[in-house]
Amino acid sequence: MAENKIKKILFTHETNILQDVVNFLYENFEKYSWIGIYVVEGNDLVLGPWKGLQATEHTKIPIGKGICGSAAASGKTEIIPDVNADNRYLSCFISTKSEIVLPIKKDGKIIAEIDIDSDKKDAFTRGDKEFLEKVADMLSKHI
Ligand code: SME
């Protein structure tokens, strides 16, 4: 089960576990086309480990801007079934059709987030949300 495999990665206490988890998600979930972890630094989100075919130009996003910044401001998961229908969306890749952003919290404070783009429209189900919220929770001790 994916959740247990991620737990195992986190238990290894290696230095690059965040990158390992990002790689694991990329390799095991075909519809996850690009995965990144943004970390809160002051009033911005700064891109940390990521995996995908292309780098993004959005390596620093002000809190409140874009889907990523909205999730960081509200502390709530954002699921965008059609990115082109959401005017907050900051475009990174032409191929992206849908997106999910999950805040990572520590002691009630938002410290980071997971951002996943999919090349499939409406890719993120309630199952993805529940699973990825657990992953966000597991990662909070490792940011
Ligand atoms: N689409 C995001 C920006 C990050 S890229 O998807 C990697 C947003 O609207 O905040």
PDB file of C-alpha atoms and ligand atoms in Angstrom:
ATOM      1  CA  MET A   1       0.000   0.000   0.000  1.00  0.00           C
ATOM      2  CA  ALA A   2       1.353   3.399  -1.035  1.00  0.00           C
ATOM      3  CA  GLU A   3       0.838   4.925   2.416  1.00  0.00           C
ATOM      4  CA  ASN A   4       2.997   2.253   4.088  1.00  0.00           C
ATOM      5  CA  LYS A   5       5.711   2.552   1.453  1.00  0.00           C
ATOM      6  CA  ILE A   6       5.899   6.311   2.103  1.00  0.00           C
ATOM      7  CA  LYS A   7       6.091   5.648   5.858  1.00  0.00           C
ATOM      8  CA  LYS A   8       9.036   3.352   5.165  1.00  0.00           C
ATOM      9  CA  ILE A   9      10.823   6.053   3.149  1.00  0.00           C
ATOM     10  CA  LEU A  10      10.322   8.509   6.014  1.00  0.00           C
ATOM     11  CA  PHE A  11      11.663   6.034   8.564  1.00  0.00           C
ATOM     12  CA  THR A  12      14.986   5.685   6.793  1.00  0.00           C
ATOM     13  CA  HIS A  13      16.064   9.128   8.122  1.00  0.00           C
ATOM     14  CA  GLU A  14      18.117   9.773   5.024  1.00  0.00           C
ATOM     15  CA  THR A  15      18.869  13.342   4.077  1.00  0.00           C
ATOM     16  CA  ASN A  16      16.814  13.484   0.910  1.00  0.00           C
ATOM     17  CA  ILE A  17      13.598  11.872   2.107  1.00  0.00           C
ATOM     18  CA  LEU A  18      11.386  14.677   0.780  1.00  0.00           C
ATOM     19  CA  GLN A  19      12.816  14.152  -2.687  1.00  0.00           C
ATOM     20  CA  ASP A  20      12.383  10.378  -2.234  1.00  0.00           C
ATOM     21  CA  VAL A  21       8.679  10.799  -1.413  1.00  0.00           C
ATOM     22  CA  VAL A  22       8.193  13.141  -4.396  1.00  0.00           C
ATOM     23  CA  ASN A  23       9.913  10.582  -6.649  1.00  0.00           C
ATOM     24  CA  PHE A  24       7.805   7.758  -5.212  1.00  0.00           C
ATOM     25  CA  LEU A  25       4.560   9.620  -5.974  1.00  0.00           C
ATOM     26  CA  TYR A  26       5.749  10.487  -9.475  1.00  0.00           C
ATOM     27  CA  GLU A  27       6.761   6.925 -10.282  1.00  0.00           C
ATOM     28  CA  ASN A  28       3.680   5.208  -8.813  1.00  0.00           C
ATOM     29  CA  PHE A  29       0.811   7.467  -9.858  1.00  0.00           C
ATOM     30  CA  GLU A  30       0.733   7.948 -13.587  1.00  0.00           C
ATOM     31  CA  LYS A  31      -1.762  10.791 -13.493  1.00  0.00           C
ATOM     32  CA  TYR A  32       0.535  12.841 -11.201  1.00  0.00           C
ATOM     33  CA  SER A  33       2.438  14.639 -13.975  1.00  0.00           C
ATOM     34  CA  TRP A  34       4.398  17.116 -11.864  1.00  0.00           C
ATOM     35  CA  ILE A  35       4.922  17.097  -8.099  1.00  0.00           C
ATOM     36  CA  GLY A  36       6.573  19.780  -6.004  1.00  0.00           C
ATOM     37  CA  ILE A  37       6.939  20.724  -2.366  1.00  0.00           C
ATOM     38  CA  TYR A  38       6.810  24.443  -1.618  1.00  0.00           C
ATOM     39  CA  VAL A  39       8.083  25.652   1.749  1.00  0.00           C
ATOM     40  CA  VAL A  40       6.814  28.818   3.495  1.00  0.00           C
ATOM     41  CA  GLU A  41       9.529  31.431   3.871  1.00  0.00           C
ATOM     42  CA  GLY A  42       8.204  34.715   5.239  1.00  0.00           C
ATOM     43  CA  ASN A  43       5.373  35.800   2.917  1.00  0.00           C
ATOM     44  CA  ASP A  44       6.382  33.474   0.102  1.00  0.00           C
ATOM     45  CA  LEU A  45       6.274  29.838  -0.935  1.00  0.00           C
ATOM     46  CA  VAL A  46       9.668  28.668  -2.132  1.00  0.00           C
ATOM     47  CA  LEU A  47      10.011  25.562  -4.298  1.00  0.00           C
ATOM     48  CA  GLY A  48      11.902  22.666  -2.722  1.00  0.00           C
ATOM     49  CA  PRO A  49      12.120  19.099  -4.096  1.00  0.00           C
ATOM     50  CA  TRP A  50      10.157  18.485  -7.297  1.00  0.00           C
ATOM     51  CA  LYS A  51       9.811  15.889 -10.035  1.00  0.00           C
ATOM     52  CA  GLY A  52       8.371  16.192 -13.512  1.00  0.00           C
ATOM     53  CA  LEU A  53       9.434  16.503 -17.111  1.00  0.00           C
ATOM     54  CA  GLN A  54      10.069  20.241 -16.878  1.00  0.00           C
ATOM     55  CA  ALA A  55      11.201  22.797 -14.326  1.00  0.00           C
ATOM     56  CA  THR A  56       8.693  25.513 -13.394  1.00  0.00           C
ATOM     57  CA  GLU A  57       9.414  29.221 -13.579  1.00  0.00           C
ATOM     58  CA  HIS A  58       7.281  29.669 -10.434  1.00  0.00           C
ATOM     59  CA  THR A  59       9.963  28.897  -7.860  1.00  0.00           C
ATOM     60  CA  LYS A  60       8.749  31.652  -5.516  1.00  0.00           C
ATOM     61  CA  ILE A  61       5.021  32.358  -5.098  1.00  0.00           C
ATOM     62  CA  PRO A  62       3.666  35.075  -2.766  1.00  0.00           C
ATOM     63  CA  ILE A  63       1.158  33.694  -0.230  1.00  0.00           C
ATOM     64  CA  GLY A  64      -2.298  34.609  -1.571  1.00  0.00           C
ATOM     65  CA  LYS A  65      -1.269  34.308  -5.259  1.00  0.00           C
ATOM     66  CA  GLY A  66      -2.217  31.411  -7.547  1.00  0.00           C
ATOM     67  CA  ILE A  67      -3.725  28.134  -6.412  1.00  0.00           C
ATOM     68  CA  CYS A  68      -0.640  27.438  -4.305  1.00  0.00           C
ATOM     69  CA  GLY A  69      -0.789  30.806  -2.570  1.00  0.00           C
ATOM     70  CA  SER A  70      -4.554  30.457  -1.980  1.00  0.00           C
ATOM     71  CA  ALA A  71      -4.136  27.096  -0.238  1.00  0.00           C
ATOM     72  CA  ALA A  72      -1.327  28.552   1.886  1.00  0.00           C
ATOM     73  CA  ALA A  73      -3.537  31.512   2.858  1.00  0.00           C
ATOM     74  CA  SER A  74      -6.632  29.432   3.719  1.00  0.00           C
ATOM     75  CA  GLY A  75      -4.962  26.278   5.042  1.00  0.00           C
ATOM     76  CA  LYS A  76      -7.419  24.236   2.959  1.00  0.00           C
ATOM     77  CA  THR A  77      -6.809  21.702   0.218  1.00  0.00           C
ATOM     78  CA  GLU A  78      -7.528  23.096  -3.254  1.00  0.00           C
ATOM     79  CA  ILE A  79      -8.768  20.770  -5.992  1.00  0.00           C
ATOM     80  CA  ILE A  80      -8.986  22.406  -9.417  1.00  0.00           C
ATOM     81  CA  PRO A  81     -10.665  20.052 -11.947  1.00  0.00           C
ATOM     82  CA  ASP A  82     -10.029  22.451 -14.853  1.00  0.00           C
ATOM     83  CA  VAL A  83      -7.163  24.883 -14.336  1.00  0.00           C
ATOM     84  CA  ASN A  84      -8.168  26.962 -17.353  1.00  0.00           C
ATOM     85  CA  ALA A  85     -11.495  27.746 -15.695  1.00  0.00           C
ATOM     86  CA  ASP A  86      -9.897  29.183 -12.533  1.00  0.00           C
ATOM     87  CA  ASN A  87      -8.596  32.739 -12.870  1.00  0.00           C
ATOM     88  CA  ARG A  88      -6.283  32.361  -9.857  1.00  0.00           C
ATOM     89  CA  TYR A  89      -4.278  29.726 -11.722  1.00  0.00           C
ATOM     90  CA  LEU A  90      -0.610  30.494 -12.420  1.00  0.00           C
ATOM     91  CA  SER A  91       0.311  28.543 -15.515  1.00  0.00           C
ATOM     92  CA  CYS A  92       3.505  26.492 -15.448  1.00  0.00           C
ATOM     93  CA  PHE A  93       3.045  23.876 -18.143  1.00  0.00           C
ATOM     94  CA  ILE A  94       0.838  23.962 -21.231  1.00  0.00           C
ATOM     95  CA  SER A  95      -0.011  20.274 -20.669  1.00  0.00           C
ATOM     96  CA  THR A  96      -1.528  20.776 -17.175  1.00  0.00           C
ATOM     97  CA  LYS A  97      -5.296  20.287 -17.018  1.00  0.00           C
ATOM     98  CA  SER A  98      -6.007  19.865 -13.292  1.00  0.00           C
ATOM     99  CA  GLU A  99      -4.240  20.510 -10.003  1.00  0.00           C
ATOM    100  CA  ILE A 100      -4.350  19.679  -6.291  1.00  0.00           C
ATOM    101  CA  VAL A 101      -2.593  21.607  -3.528  1.00  0.00           C
ATOM    102  CA  LEU A 102      -2.399  20.306   0.042  1.00  0.00           C
ATOM    103  CA  PRO A 103      -1.123  22.444   2.917  1.00  0.00           C
ATOM    104  CA  ILE A 104       1.397  20.868   5.301  1.00  0.00           C
ATOM    105  CA  LYS A 105       0.821  22.037   8.869  1.00  0.00           C
ATOM    106  CA  LYS A 106       2.877  21.865  12.025  1.00  0.00           C
ATOM    107  CA  ASP A 107       1.315  22.911  15.349  1.00  0.00           C
ATOM    108  CA  GLY A 108      -1.602  24.437  13.398  1.00  0.00           C
ATOM    109  CA  LYS A 109       0.730  26.614  11.289  1.00  0.00           C
ATOM    110  CA  ILE A 110       1.128  26.196   7.526  1.00  0.00           C
ATOM    111  CA  ILE A 111       4.797  25.448   6.924  1.00  0.00           C
ATOM    112  CA  ALA A 112       4.756  24.000   3.395  1.00  0.00           C
ATOM    113  CA  GLU A 113       2.541  22.389   0.779  1.00  0.00           C
ATOM    114  CA  ILE A 114       2.378  19.640  -1.809  1.00  0.00           C
ATOM    115  CA  ASP A 115       1.467  20.786  -5.312  1.00  0.00           C
ATOM    116  CA  ILE A 116       0.523  18.228  -7.966  1.00  0.00           C
ATOM    117  CA  ASP A 117      -0.359  18.949 -11.587  1.00  0.00           C
ATOM    118  CA  SER A 118      -2.060  16.438 -13.851  1.00  0.00           C
ATOM    119  CA  ASP A 119      -2.211  16.361 -17.633  1.00  0.00           C
ATOM    120  CA  LYS A 120      -5.661  14.759 -17.190  1.00  0.00           C
ATOM    121  CA  LYS A 121      -8.732  16.910 -16.696  1.00  0.00           C
ATOM    122  CA  ASP A 122     -10.494  16.367 -13.335  1.00  0.00           C
ATOM    123  CA  ALA A 123      -7.776  13.904 -12.247  1.00  0.00           C
ATOM    124  CA  PHE A 124      -8.044  14.311  -8.479  1.00  0.00           C
ATOM    125  CA  THR A 125     -10.685  12.293  -6.643  1.00  0.00           C
ATOM    126  CA  ARG A 126     -11.749  12.249  -3.034  1.00  0.00           C
ATOM    127  CA  GLY A 127      -9.455   9.201  -2.693  1.00  0.00           C
ATOM    128  CA  ASP A 128      -6.451  11.221  -3.918  1.00  0.00           C
ATOM    129  CA  LYS A 129      -7.360  14.005  -1.490  1.00  0.00           C
ATOM    130  CA  GLU A 130      -7.603  11.655   1.494  1.00  0.00           C
ATOM    131  CA  PHE A 131      -4.381   9.845   0.604  1.00  0.00           C
ATOM    132  CA  LEU A 132      -2.398  13.012  -0.102  1.00  0.00           C
ATOM    133  CA  GLU A 133      -3.644  14.725   3.069  1.00  0.00           C
ATOM    134  CA  LYS A 134      -2.185  11.770   4.980  1.00  0.00           C
ATOM    135  CA  VAL A 135       1.087  12.183   3.074  1.00  0.00           C
ATOM    136  CA  ALA A 136       1.084  15.927   3.922  1.00  0.00           C
ATOM    137  CA  ASP A 137       0.584  15.026   7.565  1.00  0.00           C
ATOM    138  CA  MET A 138       3.437  12.485   7.485  1.00  0.00           C
ATOM    139  CA  LEU A 139       5.768  15.019   5.840  1.00  0.00           C
ATOM    140  CA  SER A 140       5.157  17.733   8.415  1.00  0.00           C
ATOM    141  CA  LYS A 141       7.732  16.252  10.794  1.00  0.00           C
ATOM    142  CA  HIS A 142      10.358  16.271   8.062  1.00  0.00           C
ATOM    143  CA  ILE A 143      10.219  19.839   6.736  1.00  0.00           C
TER     144      ILE A 143
HETATM  145  N1  SME B   1      -0.177  26.346 -10.755  1.00  0.00           N
HETATM  146  C1  SME B   1       0.336  26.825  -9.503  1.00  0.00           C
HETATM  147  C2  SME B   1       1.762  27.313  -9.628  1.00  0.00           C
HETATM  148  C3  SME B   1       2.769  26.238  -9.450  1.00  0.00           C
HETATM  149  S1  SME B   1       2.976  25.240 -10.841  1.00  0.00           S
HETATM  150  O1  SME B   1       1.725  24.403 -10.985  1.00  0.00           O
HETATM  151  C4  SME B   1       4.220  24.180 -10.604  1.00  0.00           C
HETATM  152  C5  SME B   1      -0.564  27.915  -8.951  1.00  0.00           C
HETATM  153  O2  SME B   1      -1.529  28.316  -9.593  1.00  0.00           O
HETATM  154  O3  SME B   1      -0.307  28.379  -7.839  1.00  0.00           O
END
